[in-house]
XYZ file of C-alpha atoms in Angstrom:
436
model
C 0.000 0.000 0.000
C 1.429 3.458 -0.882
C 2.498 5.456 2.165
C 1.229 8.513 0.306
C -2.302 7.398 1.202
C -1.580 8.334 4.820
C -1.633 11.909 6.144
C 1.607 13.817 5.679
C 2.043 14.126 9.456
C 2.346 10.333 9.776
C 4.427 9.524 6.713
C 7.832 10.250 8.320
C 7.057 7.952 11.281
C 6.042 5.109 8.986
C 8.969 5.568 6.581
C 11.511 5.475 9.400
C 10.047 2.278 10.859
C 9.089 3.892 14.172
C 5.762 2.085 14.158
C 7.291 -1.373 13.833
C 9.869 -0.672 16.527
C 7.262 0.638 18.937
C 5.153 -2.467 18.454
C 8.213 -4.691 18.840
C 9.037 -2.991 22.141
C 5.620 -3.881 23.513
C 5.818 -7.489 22.423
C 9.194 -8.162 24.008
C 8.676 -6.403 27.323
C 7.325 -9.181 29.557
C 7.042 -12.464 27.643
C 7.024 -15.379 30.102
C 4.751 -18.374 29.530
C 4.650 -18.036 25.751
C 8.450 -18.217 25.692
C 8.392 -21.876 26.758
C 6.253 -22.908 23.774
C 7.732 -24.788 20.822
C 6.609 -22.891 17.741
C 5.048 -24.756 14.828
C 3.504 -23.536 11.582
C -0.166 -24.413 11.211
C -0.436 -25.186 7.498
C -2.972 -23.517 5.235
C -6.095 -25.353 3.979
C -6.107 -28.174 6.550
C -9.163 -27.162 8.593
C -9.384 -25.582 12.053
C -7.637 -28.372 13.981
C -4.667 -30.643 13.472
C -4.233 -33.969 15.240
C -0.597 -34.618 16.083
C 0.688 -38.136 16.700
C 3.633 -39.090 18.889
C 5.159 -42.535 18.779
C 6.249 -44.396 21.887
C 8.997 -46.987 22.354
C 9.015 -50.712 22.948
C 9.732 -52.115 26.402
C 13.230 -53.595 26.882
C 13.572 -57.372 26.592
C 15.163 -59.027 29.653
C 13.978 -62.613 29.155
C 16.215 -64.891 27.033
C 14.766 -66.729 24.068
C 14.009 -70.400 24.640
C 16.199 -72.577 22.372
C 13.461 -75.175 21.932
C 11.133 -72.601 20.361
C 13.765 -71.269 17.949
C 12.179 -73.022 15.010
C 10.207 -72.319 11.860
C 10.249 -69.026 10.010
C 9.490 -66.890 13.063
C 12.250 -68.393 15.236
C 9.801 -68.479 18.117
C 9.350 -64.695 18.114
C 5.997 -62.949 18.385
C 5.867 -59.578 16.614
C 5.228 -56.571 18.852
C 4.642 -52.941 18.013
C 5.188 -49.538 19.582
C 2.388 -47.421 20.987
C 1.126 -44.010 19.891
C -0.536 -41.039 21.528
C -2.364 -38.117 19.968
C -3.168 -34.519 20.846
C -5.103 -31.857 18.967
C -3.932 -28.365 18.072
C -6.728 -25.948 17.202
C -6.585 -22.365 15.945
C -8.712 -19.279 16.547
C -8.414 -15.589 15.744
C -7.710 -12.982 18.413
C -7.352 -9.244 17.986
C -8.352 -5.717 18.935
C -8.306 -2.213 17.507
C -8.301 1.477 18.371
C -9.038 4.636 16.393
C -7.009 7.823 16.158
C -8.778 10.998 15.104
C -6.130 13.242 13.610
C -8.184 16.397 14.097
C -9.005 16.009 17.790
C -5.443 14.831 18.531
C -3.724 17.412 16.311
C -1.277 18.312 19.061
C 1.438 15.648 19.277
C -0.044 13.516 16.516
C 3.089 11.434 15.885
C 3.521 10.685 19.607
C -0.109 9.595 19.930
C 0.273 7.393 16.866
C 3.305 5.608 18.350
C 1.740 5.344 21.797
C -1.242 3.572 20.286
C 1.115 1.122 18.615
C 2.873 0.521 21.932
C -0.396 -0.066 23.807
C -1.540 -2.488 21.097
C 1.759 -4.329 21.432
C 1.462 -4.717 25.203
C -2.129 -5.924 24.829
C -1.134 -8.467 22.202
C 1.677 -9.713 24.433
C -0.521 -10.148 27.475
C -3.283 -11.773 25.450
C -1.030 -14.466 23.974
C 0.812 -14.907 27.255
C -2.448 -15.584 29.100
C -3.598 -18.001 26.428
C -0.333 -19.897 26.908
C -0.634 -19.696 30.700
C -4.211 -20.952 30.723
C -3.306 -23.946 28.552
C -0.350 -24.853 30.755
C -2.183 -24.603 34.060
C -5.323 -26.194 32.640
C -3.345 -29.332 31.809
C -0.944 -29.411 34.753
C -3.594 -28.817 37.429
C -5.820 -31.497 35.919
C -6.725 -34.578 37.921
C -6.086 -32.724 41.193
C -9.133 -31.408 43.025
C -10.988 -31.548 46.325
C -14.441 -32.447 47.634
C -16.723 -29.417 47.606
C -19.714 -30.695 49.589
C -19.643 -33.310 52.359
C -21.882 -36.306 51.713
C -24.727 -36.786 54.170
C -24.473 -40.560 53.696
C -22.361 -42.912 51.536
C -23.168 -42.318 47.863
C -21.725 -42.943 44.402
C -21.752 -39.299 43.285
C -19.438 -36.691 44.811
C -19.378 -32.941 44.164
C -15.862 -31.620 43.452
C -14.276 -28.223 42.811
C -12.746 -29.044 39.413
C -13.480 -31.935 37.030
C -10.650 -31.216 34.579
C -8.449 -34.281 34.254
C -11.270 -36.628 35.221
C -13.324 -36.367 32.038
C -11.109 -38.369 29.683
C -8.927 -41.460 29.754
C -6.434 -42.741 27.199
C -7.454 -45.720 25.081
C -4.842 -46.826 22.522
C -3.249 -43.387 22.697
C -6.507 -41.510 22.063
C -8.310 -39.570 24.821
C -11.927 -40.797 25.146
C -14.645 -39.823 27.658
C -14.722 -41.687 30.978
C -17.578 -44.196 31.068
C -18.599 -47.537 32.509
C -16.416 -49.142 29.820
C -13.490 -46.722 29.945
C -12.963 -46.179 33.671
C -10.413 -44.243 35.709
C -9.022 -44.992 39.159
C -9.355 -42.114 41.642
C -7.713 -41.863 45.070
C -9.192 -39.861 47.967
C -7.311 -38.218 50.845
C -7.526 -41.279 53.110
C -5.779 -43.402 50.475
C -8.908 -45.269 49.381
C -9.337 -45.917 45.655
C -12.579 -45.846 43.680
C -13.451 -46.550 40.049
C -14.743 -43.499 38.188
C -17.466 -44.212 35.623
C -18.927 -40.798 34.823
C -18.377 -37.031 35.031
C -20.940 -34.225 34.878
C -20.274 -30.488 34.675
C -22.329 -28.136 36.872
C -24.824 -25.930 35.096
C -23.437 -22.972 37.052
C -19.688 -23.043 37.514
C -18.626 -22.423 41.144
C -15.032 -23.665 40.935
C -12.391 -21.648 42.781
C -9.465 -23.090 40.775
C -7.939 -21.001 37.967
C -10.191 -21.582 34.927
C -11.627 -24.519 36.908
C -14.832 -26.357 36.021
C -16.956 -27.549 38.951
C -19.009 -30.720 38.662
C -19.705 -34.184 40.013
C -17.868 -37.500 39.814
C -19.821 -40.761 39.707
C -18.176 -43.999 40.838
C -18.996 -47.671 40.424
C -19.697 -47.948 44.172
C -20.513 -45.751 47.136
C -17.899 -43.365 48.527
C -17.673 -43.175 52.311
C -18.501 -39.977 54.168
C -14.995 -39.969 55.654
C -13.532 -39.827 52.140
C -16.134 -37.452 50.686
C -15.693 -34.739 53.324
C -15.387 -31.158 52.102
C -11.764 -30.172 51.518
C -10.451 -33.736 51.113
C -8.202 -34.286 48.123
C -9.423 -36.188 45.065
C -6.622 -37.281 42.742
C -6.827 -39.225 39.471
C -4.366 -42.071 38.975
C -2.986 -40.271 35.900
C -3.047 -36.785 37.449
C -0.383 -34.212 36.726
C 2.189 -33.652 39.478
C 1.186 -30.873 41.904
C 3.565 -30.310 44.839
C 2.807 -28.448 48.079
C 4.921 -27.654 51.153
C 4.707 -29.951 54.160
C 2.956 -32.702 52.199
C -0.398 -30.907 51.865
C -2.710 -33.064 49.763
C -5.078 -30.355 48.515
C -5.097 -26.625 47.895
C -7.551 -26.004 50.733
C -5.121 -27.669 53.184
C -2.456 -24.992 52.637
C -1.950 -22.726 55.655
C -0.208 -19.366 56.020
C 3.164 -20.878 56.972
C 3.414 -23.165 53.932
C 5.954 -21.043 52.058
C 8.026 -22.075 49.058
C 11.245 -23.879 50.012
C 14.316 -25.198 48.253
C 13.103 -28.727 48.970
C 9.919 -28.002 46.997
C 11.996 -26.845 44.037
C 14.285 -29.861 44.310
C 11.251 -32.162 44.438
C 9.932 -30.620 41.228
C 13.273 -31.007 39.476
C 13.378 -34.630 40.627
C 9.963 -35.354 39.098
C 11.011 -33.871 35.750
C 14.323 -35.712 35.745
C 12.649 -38.999 36.675
C 10.349 -38.511 33.676
C 13.431 -37.812 31.539
C 12.048 -34.431 30.486
C 14.535 -32.468 28.328
C 15.810 -29.182 29.734
C 15.566 -25.785 28.051
C 19.126 -24.716 27.353
C 20.464 -26.886 30.170
C 17.957 -25.785 32.841
C 14.251 -26.110 33.605
C 12.198 -22.890 33.594
C 10.315 -22.049 36.800
C 7.687 -19.323 36.422
C 6.351 -17.831 39.672
C 5.122 -14.535 41.059
C 7.350 -12.434 43.281
C 5.331 -13.075 46.447
C 5.865 -16.821 46.103
C 9.576 -16.430 45.361
C 9.956 -14.274 48.472
C 9.346 -17.399 50.547
C 12.751 -18.733 49.489
C 14.500 -16.025 51.506
C 12.778 -17.335 54.659
C 13.759 -20.950 53.995
C 16.465 -22.185 56.442
C 18.170 -24.205 53.691
C 18.362 -21.138 51.481
C 19.746 -19.026 54.325
C 22.352 -21.686 55.069
C 23.417 -21.751 51.425
C 24.086 -18.008 51.385
C 25.197 -17.613 54.998
C 27.970 -15.008 55.214
C 27.703 -14.165 51.509
C 26.613 -10.577 52.021
C 27.963 -9.630 48.634
C 26.000 -12.275 46.741
C 23.931 -11.049 43.818
C 20.907 -12.901 45.223
C 20.791 -10.775 48.354
C 21.878 -7.598 46.573
C 19.058 -7.804 44.042
C 16.519 -9.768 46.092
C 16.046 -12.316 43.330
C 17.337 -15.746 42.363
C 18.148 -16.406 38.718
C 19.574 -19.936 38.654
C 19.339 -22.513 41.416
C 19.352 -26.327 41.586
C 18.973 -26.891 37.853
C 16.334 -24.175 37.512
C 16.113 -20.908 35.664
C 13.800 -18.862 37.898
C 11.653 -16.386 35.937
C 9.469 -13.943 37.914
C 6.121 -13.088 36.362
C 3.153 -10.928 37.253
C 0.805 -13.169 35.232
C 0.776 -16.113 37.669
C -2.794 -17.208 38.615
C -3.952 -15.740 41.939
C -6.359 -17.387 44.367
C -7.497 -16.735 47.927
C -9.014 -19.551 50.019
C -10.298 -18.295 53.338
C -7.544 -16.048 54.628
C -4.722 -17.770 52.717
C -3.386 -16.375 49.447
C -2.440 -19.384 47.304
C 0.405 -18.923 44.829
C 1.164 -21.287 41.953
C 4.472 -21.566 40.185
C 5.007 -23.916 37.261
C 8.250 -25.697 36.399
C 8.577 -26.547 32.714
C 10.831 -28.613 30.494
C 11.133 -28.570 26.722
C 7.968 -29.586 24.881
C 5.585 -28.663 27.712
C 3.662 -26.341 25.386
C 3.154 -26.142 21.619
C 2.230 -22.939 19.793
C 0.715 -23.185 16.342
C 0.950 -20.056 14.170
C -1.352 -19.998 11.143
C 0.729 -19.991 7.971
C -1.503 -17.681 5.913
C -2.169 -15.103 8.623
C -1.682 -12.127 6.277
C -2.816 -13.801 3.065
C -5.588 -11.962 1.268
C -7.026 -13.151 -2.036
C -8.279 -9.679 -2.978
C -5.454 -7.586 -1.600
C -5.346 -4.958 1.115
C -4.483 -1.713 -0.637
C -5.998 0.410 2.111
C -3.885 -0.908 5.005
C -0.275 -1.308 6.059
C 0.331 -4.798 7.573
C 3.490 -5.727 9.434
C 4.269 -9.100 11.049
C 5.941 -8.897 14.469
C 6.714 -12.204 16.198
C 3.841 -13.976 14.471
C 1.324 -11.203 15.175
C -0.096 -8.980 12.445
C -0.191 -5.224 13.070
C -2.606 -3.438 10.771
C -2.650 0.317 10.225
C -5.556 1.415 8.056
C -5.691 4.749 6.253
C -8.623 7.130 6.836
C -11.752 5.812 5.122
C -14.315 8.097 6.741
C -15.963 10.921 4.830
C -13.754 13.576 6.403
C -10.529 11.548 6.023
C -9.723 12.011 9.708
C -9.728 8.611 11.483
C -6.798 6.185 11.404
C -7.449 2.607 12.617
C -4.643 0.778 14.418
C -5.272 -2.920 15.028
C -3.574 -6.240 15.738
C -4.623 -9.834 15.236
C -3.193 -13.310 15.645
C -4.446 -16.604 14.250
C -3.200 -19.648 16.083
C -3.523 -21.743 19.198
C -1.713 -23.516 22.001
C -1.725 -27.207 22.887
C -0.246 -29.266 25.726
C 0.996 -32.645 24.448
C 0.634 -35.786 26.515
C 3.383 -38.276 27.312
C 1.350 -41.398 28.051
C 3.703 -43.717 26.185
C 6.592 -42.844 28.532
C 5.427 -45.353 31.134
C 7.387 -47.408 33.652
C 8.002 -50.159 31.099
C 10.058 -47.641 29.108
C 11.331 -45.370 31.919
C 11.272 -47.191 35.285
C 11.323 -43.909 37.258
C 8.488 -42.286 35.260
C 5.279 -41.169 36.927
C 1.819 -42.287 35.808
C 0.854 -38.728 34.838
C -0.706 -38.106 31.458
C 1.155 -34.789 31.336
C 4.793 -35.155 32.399
C 6.733 -32.130 31.125
C 5.837 -29.638 33.860
C 5.150 -29.552 37.593
C 2.955 -27.066 39.485
C 4.124 -25.980 42.941
C 1.462 -24.456 45.200
C 2.334 -22.519 48.347
C 1.133 -19.716 50.592
């Protein structure tokens, strides 16, 4: 599109690339969760979703072949195959816009133009970062919930705070709804196991978990009142790993003194290493808000580590960058929750492959052409600046949009037959740490 179509007051800013740089500044200012995502191109003309398939491995053979069966064409061997697992990556469009009236903002027009670009950039950043955050926490809090209402008498249906992670079970690598045929084992706080046969979502969501979905779980037999008491933990056998200080089994059990400790961080690193999760540049990323990270400075182990080191950068700056195989990244986007009088903080420890970002390949493709707008791509996001189209030729439109989506892959095939130290979690590449 010719720059001459824009007002003369704006042409120098566009020609010198100020607009692109201002938008870039906004996008790079506070990226956290999105940075952990592996970027993939979502191909054109393949529909709105793509199903990705991961192959597993075959279990090691430790039993010798029997000489007496080493006959015929098969030599006594029975063919075996490797397993697969699938996950779906879907795309949607996100965006926003603002108008700039060149007459009413005649004073400082170039500054206002660039400020709008900066504000759009920050909004785009936060929007994509929250989409990434919600996907991560949605998967890695799944299968961990608590009883919401105490049963009056033993019954098969229990009301819980969050049904995510209980709705589906893997069958031949494909996630299918839980049913009487495809069941799931669930463990309550007292250590008793029950067989889950059905899940129902509440008509009115009252969950207190971040993006949680309240509902009921139905089991093949009655659950005791002692197990189905409000606040008791309810954990699926394939639940993601959620760690809490002092062995707390549920979020509601956290008390004011349950601060983040070095042992909590070490426990998270141990889980990831036991699952053989790849690092990100040699370290795992740990995203947490500053209030949660402050607990480290009260931890006796942390104090002992830095005892006498008054000149250490950690105490000079009040922050920890690398510790125990972790790259600690503070963020202000961490989900916040208050239960009673306790503020619950949630950090998430991620390895490579914990999150996938799909960017639509033809995001700026237009069959007709866009002669009335300037479109620039910044980090996968389209920034659109449209010339005045109103009758008085006064109003510039500044917009952004992104077409894509995030997905959290499963690692079901990495079971204990393949990796003896692996957990039974469906999602293995991140660990959530909850604390006061």
